[in-house]
XYZ file of C-alpha atoms in Angstrom:
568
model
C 8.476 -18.219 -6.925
C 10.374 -16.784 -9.710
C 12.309 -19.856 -11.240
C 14.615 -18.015 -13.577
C 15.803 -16.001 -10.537
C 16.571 -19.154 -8.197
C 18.355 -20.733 -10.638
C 20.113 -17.375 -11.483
C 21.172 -17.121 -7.873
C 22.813 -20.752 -7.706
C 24.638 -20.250 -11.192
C 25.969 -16.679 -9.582
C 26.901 -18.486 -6.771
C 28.791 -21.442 -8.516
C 30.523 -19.001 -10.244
C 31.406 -16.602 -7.182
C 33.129 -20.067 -5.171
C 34.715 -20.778 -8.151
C 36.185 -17.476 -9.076
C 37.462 -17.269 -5.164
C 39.314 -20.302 -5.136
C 40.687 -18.986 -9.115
C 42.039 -15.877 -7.970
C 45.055 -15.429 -6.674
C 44.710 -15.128 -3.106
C 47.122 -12.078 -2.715
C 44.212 -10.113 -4.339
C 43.083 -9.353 -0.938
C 46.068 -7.686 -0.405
C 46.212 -5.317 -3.649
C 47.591 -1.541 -2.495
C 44.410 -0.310 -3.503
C 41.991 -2.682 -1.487
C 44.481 -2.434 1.345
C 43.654 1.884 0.705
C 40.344 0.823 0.848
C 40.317 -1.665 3.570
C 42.121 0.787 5.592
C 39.491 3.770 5.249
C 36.700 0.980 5.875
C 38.162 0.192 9.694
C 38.554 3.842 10.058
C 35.201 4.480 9.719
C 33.980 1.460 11.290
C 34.397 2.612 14.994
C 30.361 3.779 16.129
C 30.119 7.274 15.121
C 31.676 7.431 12.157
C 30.112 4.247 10.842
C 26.676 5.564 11.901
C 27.046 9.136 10.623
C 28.485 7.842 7.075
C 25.463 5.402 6.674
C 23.271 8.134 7.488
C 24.678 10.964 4.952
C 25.174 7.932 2.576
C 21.343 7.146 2.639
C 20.513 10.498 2.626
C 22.442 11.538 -0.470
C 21.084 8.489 -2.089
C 17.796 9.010 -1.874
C 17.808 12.924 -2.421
C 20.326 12.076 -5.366
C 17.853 9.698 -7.167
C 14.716 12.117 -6.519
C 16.770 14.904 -8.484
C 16.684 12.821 -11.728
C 12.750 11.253 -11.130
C 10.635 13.485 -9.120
C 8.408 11.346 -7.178
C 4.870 11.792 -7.533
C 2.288 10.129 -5.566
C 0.307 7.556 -7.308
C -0.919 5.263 -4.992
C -3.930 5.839 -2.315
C -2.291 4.953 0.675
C 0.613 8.354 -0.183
C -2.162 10.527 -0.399
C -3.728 9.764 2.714
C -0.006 10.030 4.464
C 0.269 13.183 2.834
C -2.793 14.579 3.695
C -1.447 13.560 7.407
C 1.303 15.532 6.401
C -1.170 18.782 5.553
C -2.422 18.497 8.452
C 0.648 18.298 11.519
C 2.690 20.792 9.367
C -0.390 23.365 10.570
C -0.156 22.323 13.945
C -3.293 20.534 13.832
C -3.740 16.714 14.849
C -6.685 16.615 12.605
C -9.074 18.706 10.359
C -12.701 19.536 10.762
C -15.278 18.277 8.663
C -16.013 19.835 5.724
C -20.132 20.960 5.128
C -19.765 19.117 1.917
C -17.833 16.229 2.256
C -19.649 13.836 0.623
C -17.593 15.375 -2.508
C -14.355 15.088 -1.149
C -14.723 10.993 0.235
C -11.538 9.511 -0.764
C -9.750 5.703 0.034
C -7.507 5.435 3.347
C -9.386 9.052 4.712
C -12.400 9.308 6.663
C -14.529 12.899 7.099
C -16.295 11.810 10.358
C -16.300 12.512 12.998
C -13.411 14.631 11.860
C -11.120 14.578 8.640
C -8.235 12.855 8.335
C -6.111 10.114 7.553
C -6.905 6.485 8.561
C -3.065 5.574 9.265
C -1.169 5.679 12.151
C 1.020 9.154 12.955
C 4.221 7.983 11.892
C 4.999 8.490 8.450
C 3.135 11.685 8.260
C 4.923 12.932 10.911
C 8.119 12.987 8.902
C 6.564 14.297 5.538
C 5.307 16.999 7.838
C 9.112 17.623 9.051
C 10.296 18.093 5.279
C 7.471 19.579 4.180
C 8.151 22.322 7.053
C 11.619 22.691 6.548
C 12.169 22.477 2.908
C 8.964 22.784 1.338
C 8.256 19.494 0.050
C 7.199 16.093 1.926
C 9.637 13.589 0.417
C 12.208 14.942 1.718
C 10.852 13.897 5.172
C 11.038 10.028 3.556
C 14.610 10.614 2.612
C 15.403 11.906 6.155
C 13.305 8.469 7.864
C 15.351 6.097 5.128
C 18.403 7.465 6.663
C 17.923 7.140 9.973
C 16.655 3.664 9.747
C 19.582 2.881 8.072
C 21.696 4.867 10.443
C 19.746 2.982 13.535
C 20.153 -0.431 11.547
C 23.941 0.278 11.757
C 23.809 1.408 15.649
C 21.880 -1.421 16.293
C 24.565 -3.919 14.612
C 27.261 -2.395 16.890
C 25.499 -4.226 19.509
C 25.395 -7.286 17.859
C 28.633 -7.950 15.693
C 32.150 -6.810 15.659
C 32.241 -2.913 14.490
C 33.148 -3.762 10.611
C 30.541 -6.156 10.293
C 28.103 -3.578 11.863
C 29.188 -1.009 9.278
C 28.864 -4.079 6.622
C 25.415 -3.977 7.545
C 24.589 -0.190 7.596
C 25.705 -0.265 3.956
C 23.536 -3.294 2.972
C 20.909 -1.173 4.235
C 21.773 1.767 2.382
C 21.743 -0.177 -0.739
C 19.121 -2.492 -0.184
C 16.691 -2.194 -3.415
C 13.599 -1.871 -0.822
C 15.223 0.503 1.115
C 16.172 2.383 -1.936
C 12.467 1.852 -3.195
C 11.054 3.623 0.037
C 13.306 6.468 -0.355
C 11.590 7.864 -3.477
C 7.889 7.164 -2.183
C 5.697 8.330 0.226
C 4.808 5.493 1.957
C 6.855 2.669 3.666
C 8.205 0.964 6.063
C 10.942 3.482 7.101
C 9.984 4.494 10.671
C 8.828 1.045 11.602
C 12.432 0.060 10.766
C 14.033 2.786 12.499
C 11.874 1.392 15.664
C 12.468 -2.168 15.004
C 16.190 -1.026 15.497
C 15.909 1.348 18.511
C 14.620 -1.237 20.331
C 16.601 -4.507 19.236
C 19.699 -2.248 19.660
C 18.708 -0.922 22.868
C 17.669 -4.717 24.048
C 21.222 -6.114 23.742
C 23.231 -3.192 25.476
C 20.854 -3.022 28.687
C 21.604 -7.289 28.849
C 25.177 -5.793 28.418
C 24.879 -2.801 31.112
C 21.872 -1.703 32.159
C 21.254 2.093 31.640
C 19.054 4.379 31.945
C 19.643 5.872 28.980
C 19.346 2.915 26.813
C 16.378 1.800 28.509
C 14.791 5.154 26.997
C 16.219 4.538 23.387
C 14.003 1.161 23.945
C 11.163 3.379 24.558
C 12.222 5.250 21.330
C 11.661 2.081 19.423
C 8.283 1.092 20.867
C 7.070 4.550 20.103
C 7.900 4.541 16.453
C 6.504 1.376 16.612
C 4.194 2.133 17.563
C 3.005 5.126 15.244
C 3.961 3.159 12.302
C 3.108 -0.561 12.439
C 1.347 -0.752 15.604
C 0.207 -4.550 15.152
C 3.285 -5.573 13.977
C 5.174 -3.003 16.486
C 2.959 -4.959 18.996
C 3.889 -8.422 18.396
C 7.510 -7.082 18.279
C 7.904 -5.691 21.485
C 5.870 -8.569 22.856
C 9.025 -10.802 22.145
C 11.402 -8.659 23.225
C 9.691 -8.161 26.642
C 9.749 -11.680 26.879
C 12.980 -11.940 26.193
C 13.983 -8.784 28.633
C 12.168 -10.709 31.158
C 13.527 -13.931 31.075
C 17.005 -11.982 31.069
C 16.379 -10.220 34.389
C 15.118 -13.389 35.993
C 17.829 -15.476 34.977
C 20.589 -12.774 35.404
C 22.959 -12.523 38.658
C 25.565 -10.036 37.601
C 23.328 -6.975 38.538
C 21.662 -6.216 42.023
C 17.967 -6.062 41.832
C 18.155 -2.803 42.570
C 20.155 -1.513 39.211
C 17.669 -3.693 37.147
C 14.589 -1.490 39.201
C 16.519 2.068 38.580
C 17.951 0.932 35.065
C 15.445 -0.537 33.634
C 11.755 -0.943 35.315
C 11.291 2.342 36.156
C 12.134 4.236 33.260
C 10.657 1.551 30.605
C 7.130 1.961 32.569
C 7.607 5.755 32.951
C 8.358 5.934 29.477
C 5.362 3.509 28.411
C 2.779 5.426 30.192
C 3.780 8.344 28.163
C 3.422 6.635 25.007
C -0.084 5.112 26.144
C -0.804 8.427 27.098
C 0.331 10.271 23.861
C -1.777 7.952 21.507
C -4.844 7.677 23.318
C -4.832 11.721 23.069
C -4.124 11.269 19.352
C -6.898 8.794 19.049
C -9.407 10.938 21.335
C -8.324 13.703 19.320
C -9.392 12.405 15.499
C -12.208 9.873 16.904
C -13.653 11.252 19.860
C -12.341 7.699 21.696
C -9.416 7.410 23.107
C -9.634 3.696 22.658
C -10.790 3.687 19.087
C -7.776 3.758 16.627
C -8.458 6.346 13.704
C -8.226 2.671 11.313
C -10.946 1.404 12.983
C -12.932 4.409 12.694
C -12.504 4.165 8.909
C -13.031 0.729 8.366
C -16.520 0.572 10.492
C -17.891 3.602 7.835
C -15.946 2.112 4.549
C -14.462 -1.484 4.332
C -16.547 -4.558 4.607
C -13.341 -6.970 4.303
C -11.705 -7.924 7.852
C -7.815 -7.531 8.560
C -7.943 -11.182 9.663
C -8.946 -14.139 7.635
C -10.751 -15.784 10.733
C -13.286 -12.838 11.440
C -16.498 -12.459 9.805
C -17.290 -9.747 7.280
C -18.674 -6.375 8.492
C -22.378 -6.150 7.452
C -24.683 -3.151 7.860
C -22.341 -0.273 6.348
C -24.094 2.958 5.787
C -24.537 4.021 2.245
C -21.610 5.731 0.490
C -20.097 6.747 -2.949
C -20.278 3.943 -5.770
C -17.177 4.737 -6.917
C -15.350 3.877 -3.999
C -17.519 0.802 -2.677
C -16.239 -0.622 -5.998
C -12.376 -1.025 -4.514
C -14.059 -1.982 -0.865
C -16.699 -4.000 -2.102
C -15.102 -5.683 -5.801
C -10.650 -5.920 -5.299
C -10.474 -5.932 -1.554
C -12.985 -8.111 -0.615
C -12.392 -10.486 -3.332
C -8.929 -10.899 -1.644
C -10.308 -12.148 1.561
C -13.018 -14.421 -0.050
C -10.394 -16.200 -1.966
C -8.356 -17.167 0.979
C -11.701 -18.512 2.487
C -11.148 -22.013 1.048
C -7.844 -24.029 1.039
C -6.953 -23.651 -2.611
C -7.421 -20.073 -2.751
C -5.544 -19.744 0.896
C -2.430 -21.585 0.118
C -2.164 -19.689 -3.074
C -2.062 -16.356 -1.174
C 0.355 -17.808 1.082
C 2.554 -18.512 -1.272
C 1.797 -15.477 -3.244
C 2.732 -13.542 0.112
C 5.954 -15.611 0.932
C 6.887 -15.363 -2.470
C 7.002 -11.539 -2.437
C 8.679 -11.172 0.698
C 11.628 -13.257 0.028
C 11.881 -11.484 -3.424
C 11.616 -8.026 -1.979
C 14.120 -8.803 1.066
C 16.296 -11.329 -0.105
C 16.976 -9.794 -3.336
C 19.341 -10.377 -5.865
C 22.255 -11.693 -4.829
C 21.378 -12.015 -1.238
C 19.946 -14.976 -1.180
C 23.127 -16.935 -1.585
C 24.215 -15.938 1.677
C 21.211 -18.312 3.390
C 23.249 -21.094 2.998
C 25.398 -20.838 5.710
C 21.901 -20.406 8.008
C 22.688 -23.770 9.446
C 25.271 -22.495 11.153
C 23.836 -19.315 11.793
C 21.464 -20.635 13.917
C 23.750 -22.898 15.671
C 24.930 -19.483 18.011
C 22.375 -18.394 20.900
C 21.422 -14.794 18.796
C 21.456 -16.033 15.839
C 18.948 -18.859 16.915
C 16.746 -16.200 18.479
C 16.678 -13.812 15.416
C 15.788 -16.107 12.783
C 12.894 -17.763 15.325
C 11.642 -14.107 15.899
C 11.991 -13.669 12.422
C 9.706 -16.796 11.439
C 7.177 -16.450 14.097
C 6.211 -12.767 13.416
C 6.181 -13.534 9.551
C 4.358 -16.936 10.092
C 1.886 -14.805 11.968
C 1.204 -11.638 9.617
C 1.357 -14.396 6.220
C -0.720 -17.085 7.691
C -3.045 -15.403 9.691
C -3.727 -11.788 8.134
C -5.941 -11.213 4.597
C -3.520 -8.411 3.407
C 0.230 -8.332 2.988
C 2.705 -6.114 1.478
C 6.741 -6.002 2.633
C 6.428 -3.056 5.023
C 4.025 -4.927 6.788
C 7.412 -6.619 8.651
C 9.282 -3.703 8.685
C 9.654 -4.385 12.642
C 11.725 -7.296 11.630
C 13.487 -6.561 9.270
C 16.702 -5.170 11.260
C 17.202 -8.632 12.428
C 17.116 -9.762 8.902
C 19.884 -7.305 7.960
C 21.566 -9.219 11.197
C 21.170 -12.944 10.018
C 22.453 -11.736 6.523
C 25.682 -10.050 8.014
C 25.937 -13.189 10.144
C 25.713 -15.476 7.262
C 28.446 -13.250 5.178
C 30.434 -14.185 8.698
C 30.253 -18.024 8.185
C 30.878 -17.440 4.674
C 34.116 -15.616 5.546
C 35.390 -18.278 8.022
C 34.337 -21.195 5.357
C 36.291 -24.268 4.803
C 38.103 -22.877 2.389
C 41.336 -24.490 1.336
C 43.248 -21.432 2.039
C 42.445 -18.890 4.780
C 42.715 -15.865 2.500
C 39.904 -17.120 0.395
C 37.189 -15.864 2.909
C 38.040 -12.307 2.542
C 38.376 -12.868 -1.285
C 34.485 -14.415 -1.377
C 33.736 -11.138 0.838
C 35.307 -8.943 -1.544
C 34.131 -10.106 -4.403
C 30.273 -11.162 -2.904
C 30.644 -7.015 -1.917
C 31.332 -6.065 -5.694
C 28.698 -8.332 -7.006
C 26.071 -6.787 -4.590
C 26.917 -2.959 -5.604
C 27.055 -3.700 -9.008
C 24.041 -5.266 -9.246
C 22.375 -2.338 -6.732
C 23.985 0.631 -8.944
C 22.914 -0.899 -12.478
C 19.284 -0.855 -11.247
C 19.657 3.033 -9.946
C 21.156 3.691 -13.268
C 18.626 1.304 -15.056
C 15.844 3.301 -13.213
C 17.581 6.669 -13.732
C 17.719 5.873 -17.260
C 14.036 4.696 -17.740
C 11.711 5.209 -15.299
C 9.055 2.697 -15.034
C 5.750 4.418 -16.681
C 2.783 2.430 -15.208
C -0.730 3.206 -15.945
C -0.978 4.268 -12.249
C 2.289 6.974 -12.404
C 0.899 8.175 -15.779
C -2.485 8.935 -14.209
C -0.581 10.544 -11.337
C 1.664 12.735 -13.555
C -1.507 13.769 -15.556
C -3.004 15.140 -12.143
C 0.313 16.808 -11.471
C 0.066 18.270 -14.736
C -3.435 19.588 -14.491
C -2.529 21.084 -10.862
C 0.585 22.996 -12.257
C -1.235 24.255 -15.229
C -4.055 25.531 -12.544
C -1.605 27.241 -10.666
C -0.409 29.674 -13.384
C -4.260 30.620 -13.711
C -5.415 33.310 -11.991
C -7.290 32.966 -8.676
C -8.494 29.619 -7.423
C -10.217 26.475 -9.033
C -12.982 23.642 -8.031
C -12.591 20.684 -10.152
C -15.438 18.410 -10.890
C -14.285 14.380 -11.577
C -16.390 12.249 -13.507
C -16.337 8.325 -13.723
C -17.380 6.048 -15.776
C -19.303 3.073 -14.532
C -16.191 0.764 -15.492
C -13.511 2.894 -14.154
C -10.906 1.000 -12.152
C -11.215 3.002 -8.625
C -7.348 2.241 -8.237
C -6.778 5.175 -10.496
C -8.231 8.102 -8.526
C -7.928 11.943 -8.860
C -10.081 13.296 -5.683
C -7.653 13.927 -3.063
C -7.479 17.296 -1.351
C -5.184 19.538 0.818
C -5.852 19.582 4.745
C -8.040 22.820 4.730
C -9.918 22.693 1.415
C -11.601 25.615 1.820
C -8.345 27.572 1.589
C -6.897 25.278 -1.088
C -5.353 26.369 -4.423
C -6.940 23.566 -6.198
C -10.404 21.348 -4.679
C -11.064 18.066 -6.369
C -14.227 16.932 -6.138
C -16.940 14.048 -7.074
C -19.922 14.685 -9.315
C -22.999 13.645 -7.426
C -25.700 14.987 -9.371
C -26.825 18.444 -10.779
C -28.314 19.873 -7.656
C -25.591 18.780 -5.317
C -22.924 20.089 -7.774
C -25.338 23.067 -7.808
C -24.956 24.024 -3.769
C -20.893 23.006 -3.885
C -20.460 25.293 -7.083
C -22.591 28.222 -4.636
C -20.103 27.367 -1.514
C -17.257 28.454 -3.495
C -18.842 31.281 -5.013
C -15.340 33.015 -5.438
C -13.578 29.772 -7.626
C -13.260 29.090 -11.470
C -15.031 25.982 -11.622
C -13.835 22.930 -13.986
C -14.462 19.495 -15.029
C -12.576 16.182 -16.125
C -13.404 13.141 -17.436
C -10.974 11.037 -15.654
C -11.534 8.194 -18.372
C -10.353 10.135 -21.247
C -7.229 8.903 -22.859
C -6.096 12.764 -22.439
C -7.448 14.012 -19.548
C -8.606 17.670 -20.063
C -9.952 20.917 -18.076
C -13.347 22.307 -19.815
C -14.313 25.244 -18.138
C -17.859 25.163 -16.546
C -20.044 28.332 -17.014
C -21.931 29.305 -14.113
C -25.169 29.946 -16.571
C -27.286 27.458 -15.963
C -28.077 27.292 -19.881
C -24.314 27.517 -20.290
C -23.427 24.386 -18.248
C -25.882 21.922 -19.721
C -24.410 23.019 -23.126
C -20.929 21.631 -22.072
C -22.139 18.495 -20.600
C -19.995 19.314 -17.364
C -21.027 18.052 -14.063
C -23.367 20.659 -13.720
C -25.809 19.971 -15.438
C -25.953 15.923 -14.037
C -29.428 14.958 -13.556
């Protein structure tokens, strides 16, 4: 755990108690807080909270794309975009391609159809901005917004209607929340679920409707089409917990709980069953077989979980990408295979999930968790909370944030909660809770605006984003050519496989641009004949300036230039 930052943290804190009980506590009471106050309980009322957090988000995100175009870097946005390809052409999936062994790329399978590995979700909303304005991230900023938006809703259920506001904006200017807003993966839409259906939970134990029980549904469907593991063990416990509501509860006859609630949940979850196993059918040829699986039984050797064997018996496949299967992911499971190596992932993993969602100056706010989980909710959300991340650290051989994205609405809850208790502290005057608010409030925006301006200002340049900003380069150049190019990409035996360049469009026969692997001269040969009609290139992607050479179609010509052509 980062030292430096704990200690941080308790110094900012000393300092924030001490400057609340220093300052005058008429402060709270300033004309132009009041101004303020008085426009934040306007808007604090359930539509106008929601709709500001949402157009808040949104403007955020979009705003901060304007000044650093995101590119994709990372394998797991290509294979969401190429999702994206795909849905925006009405298609659930592509056919395979006569020559896909060139095209085999990490997180996409070509058989027995091509696609993406990952669930529908994300892709779904690149496909919606990539539809309506012409470029996929604006799809992310759309699903940052509403999970924010829903994160809000959700709270209204919860808390008073400030405090749910209180906790839209955290939201809004979360730095993880922020951080999925300007890439093309994340855990947006599982957040947005997580919230549908916690939100939805509380107001049918409220007053059962039908129309909340369908906002439930909602939930488990984006979910499920995000983080369907997660999603799973998610709506496990709140089943339970609708369950042992409607056993224990006399207000409503049986018969409201059967119209209200049975009915339309199971209606609603046979559609949803019925929806993905069509999906799954549709890209696997089983409806029971999830598109991951079908990728992992051709590709991956390393299990999800730590307690299942490795997968032995994989058919043949491209070096260069059995080196990131075979090498960096599997090496991540092996370690965790004996008790030093396993406790050092687990703290490794709990490590970056409290510094990811607990960030900066958050974490001060845990103290008052005592009393937190002294109330009946509160109690519930942090054991949900635990259990689910107890589960996914302990148990599963990868982990990255968005893997809890289910959750984390009820984290945003237990935060709010704990600004609560730190409101109605001991203090020796009453007025110094809103002051530690107030000023907690300031702290937490300026520290969330100097890292947007910080990030503005100088974009992080990582060997990764430089090798996807070369691609981007090459591509653009391409485009100003005249007709349409095949580009050949050639590897070193020690090239890192994390920095890859052969990721293609949906239908790559009608691309602008086709990346493709080298696999020897006469396999080159019959791709170069397929597309007789293209200006055919090659790179070699471990040049320190990665550079187009043209490739003559002469035989004689092409072993002259040492392209891919002429690879024995």
């Amino acid at each position: 755990m980062n030292v430096s930052l704990v200690i941080l943290t308790v110094l900012m804190l000393g300092a924030l108690v001490a400057l609340t009980k220093l300052l005058p506590h008429q402060l709270i009471r300033f004309k132009v807080i009041n101004q303020f106050r008085g426009i934040f309980h306007s808007l604090s009322t359930p539509v106008p909270s929601i709709l500001t957090v949402f157009f808040l988000s949104l403007a955020l995100s979009a705003g901060i794309s304007h000044y650093n175009k995101p590119l994709p870097s990372v394998p797991d946005e290509f294979s969401y975009l190429l999702a994206s390809d795909t849905f925006s052409q009405g298609r659930l999936t592509n056919p395979t391609h006569p020559f896909w062994k060139h095209f085999e790329s990490f997180h996409i399978f070509h058989q027995p159809s091509y696609a993406s590995k990952y669930p529908p979700g994300q892709g779904l909303f690149l496909a919606a901005g990539q539809l309506v304005v012409g470029r996929p991230i604006a799809g992310v900023w759309l699903s940052v917004a509403l999970a924010c938006a829903a994160v809000c809703w959700m709270l209204h259920a919860w808390v008073p209607p400030r405090w749910a506001f209180a906790g839209g904006l955290m939201a809004v200017f979360h730095p993880l929340l922020i951080f999925w807003g300007q890439n093309f993966w994340g855990g947006a839409v599982a957040i947005l679920g997580g919230a549908l259906l916690f939100g939805a939970l509380r107001r049918l134990m409220l007053q059962p409707r039908v129309s909340s029980s369908f906002l439930l549904a909602a939930g488990l469907l984006f979910l499920s089409v995000s983080r369907p593991f997660e999603g799973f063990l998610t709506a496990i416990a709140a089943a339970v917990l609708l369950v042992i509501w409607m056993v224990r509860q006399a207000q409503f006859p049986s018969g409201v709980i059967i119209r209200s609630i049975i009915l339309p949940l199971g209606f609603a979850s046979l559609c949803i069953t019925g929806m993905l196993a069509f999906y799954n059918y549709s890209l696997t040829g089983d409806a029971s077989r999830l598109p991951y699986q079908v990728h992992e039984d051709r590709y991956s050797p390393t299990p999800l979980f730590l307690w299942s064997a490795p997968r032995t018996g994989l058919d043949s496949y491209n070096p260069h990408l059995k080196k990131l299967h075979y090498s960096w992911s599997f090496d991540i499971y092996q370690r965790q295979q004996n008790l030093h190596g396993y406790l050092n992932e687990v703290s490794e993993k709990t490590t970056r999930i409290i510094g990811q969602m607990i960030a900066f100056p958050l974490g001060m706010l845990l103290l008052m968790l005592p009393w937190v989980v002294k109330e009946r909710w509160g109690r519930l959300a942090v054991t949900l909370v635990l259990l689910i991340s107890i589960i996914e650290i302990f148990c599963a051989t990868f982990f990255l944030a968005h893997y809890l994205a289910p959750i984390i609405p009820l984290i945003f809850f237990i935060l709010i909660q704990c600004l609560r208790h730190w409101r109605a502290a001991w203090w020796k005057n009453r007025s110094q809770g809103p002051v530690f608010v107030l000023v907690f409030c300031l702290l937490f925006m300026t520290v969330t605006l100097s890292r947007i301006g910080l990030q503005i200002a100088n974009p992080e340049i990582t060997p990764r984003s430089n090798t996807a900003l070369q691609r981007s380069e090459l591509i653009n150049k391409l485009k100003t050519l005249p007709g349409k190019d095949l580009v050949f990409v050639k590897y070193s035996p020690q090239h890192d496989p994390h920095f890859e360049w052969v990721y293609n469009r949906a239908d790559i026969d009608n691309a602008e641009v086709v990346w493709a692997h080298s696999l020897g001269k006469a396999e080159n040969d019959k791709l170069i004949e397929y597309f007789a009609d293209r200006q055919i290139w090659w790179i070699n992607a471990d040049a320190n300036q990665v550079k187009l050479k043209p490739v003559n179609r002469n035989a004689s010509d092409t072993k002259s230039t040492g392209s891919p052509a002429a690879d024995s």
